[in-house]
Coordinates of C-alpha atoms in Angstrom, one line a residue:
X1 CA 96.2 112.9 87.4
X2 CA 96.1 109.1 87.2
X3 CA 93.1 106.9 87.8
X4 CA 95.3 104.2 89.4
X5 CA 98.7 104.1 91.0
X6 CA 101.6 103.3 88.6
X7 CA 103.4 100.0 89.2
X8 CA 106.6 101.0 87.5
X9 CA 108.6 104.3 87.1
X10 CA 110.5 104.4 83.8
X11 CA 113.1 107.2 83.4
X12 CA 114.5 107.7 79.9
X13 CA 117.3 110.2 79.3
X14 CA 118.7 111.6 76.1
X15 CA 122.2 110.3 76.9
X16 CA 123.4 107.6 79.3
X17 CA 123.5 108.7 82.9
X18 CA 124.1 107.2 86.3
X19 CA 121.1 107.5 88.6
X20 CA 122.4 108.6 92.0
X21 CA 119.3 109.4 94.1
X22 CA 115.6 108.7 93.9
X23 CA 112.9 109.5 96.4
X24 CA 109.1 109.5 96.4
X25 CA 107.2 111.7 98.9
X26 CA 103.5 112.4 99.4
X27 CA 101.9 115.8 99.9
X28 CA 102.8 115.7 103.6
X29 CA 106.4 114.9 102.9
X30 CA 106.2 111.3 104.1
X31 CA 108.5 109.1 102.1
X32 CA 107.2 106.1 100.2
X33 CA 109.6 103.1 100.0
X34 CA 111.6 102.9 96.8
X35 CA 114.8 101.0 95.9
X36 CA 116.8 101.0 92.7
X37 CA 120.0 99.5 91.5
X38 CA 122.9 101.9 91.0
X39 CA 124.2 100.7 87.7
X40 CA 126.7 102.0 85.2
X41 CA 125.5 104.7 82.9
X42 CA 122.3 103.9 81.1
X43 CA 119.7 105.7 79.1
X44 CA 116.7 104.0 80.6
X45 CA 115.9 103.0 84.2
X46 CA 112.8 101.0 85.2
X47 CA 112.0 101.0 88.9
X48 CA 109.2 99.0 90.6
X49 CA 107.1 101.1 92.8
X50 CA 105.4 100.2 96.1
X51 CA 101.6 100.4 96.2
X52 CA 100.7 104.1 96.4
X53 CA 97.4 105.2 97.9
X54 CA 95.3 108.0 96.6
X55 CA 96.9 111.4 96.9
X56 CA 99.6 113.6 95.5
X57 CA 103.2 112.5 95.1
X58 CA 106.6 114.0 94.1
X59 CA 109.4 111.9 92.6
X60 CA 112.8 113.6 92.9
X61 CA 116.0 112.2 91.4
X62 CA 119.6 113.1 90.7
X63 CA 121.6 111.7 87.7
X64 CA 125.2 112.2 86.8
X65 CA 126.5 112.5 83.3
X66 CA 129.3 110.4 81.8
X67 CA 132.1 112.5 83.3
X68 CA 130.6 112.1 86.8
X69 CA 130.7 115.8 87.5
X70 CA 127.4 117.1 86.1
X71 CA 124.6 116.5 88.7
X72 CA 121.3 116.8 87.0
X73 CA 118.3 117.0 89.3
X74 CA 114.8 116.1 88.1
X75 CA 111.3 116.1 89.5
X76 CA 108.0 114.5 88.5
X77 CA 104.7 115.3 90.3
X78 CA 101.5 113.3 89.9
X79 CA 98.2 112.6 91.7
X80 CA 96.5 109.3 92.1
X81 CA 92.7 109.6 92.4

C-alpha cells in the first residue's frame, strides 16, 4: 500500500533481458497509459508512469532472455491510498 502514486517504475533483473510487453490496469481492468522504449537487453528499465488515482493496480510485463526464446512473465500489484 502506497501513500502516493509512484512517478516511476523501475524493473531490475538478475541478468540482461529485453522488455517485450508492459501494461498497467486498475481493479476494474481499465488500462492506464504507459509507454516504454524497447531497447536491447538491459538489467534495469525505468519507466515514467502516468498520474494514477487512488485504487488498486496490476502491472504485468513480459521479458525475454538473451537467446530470445525464454518468455518470462512478471506481475506487480499495489494500492494507492
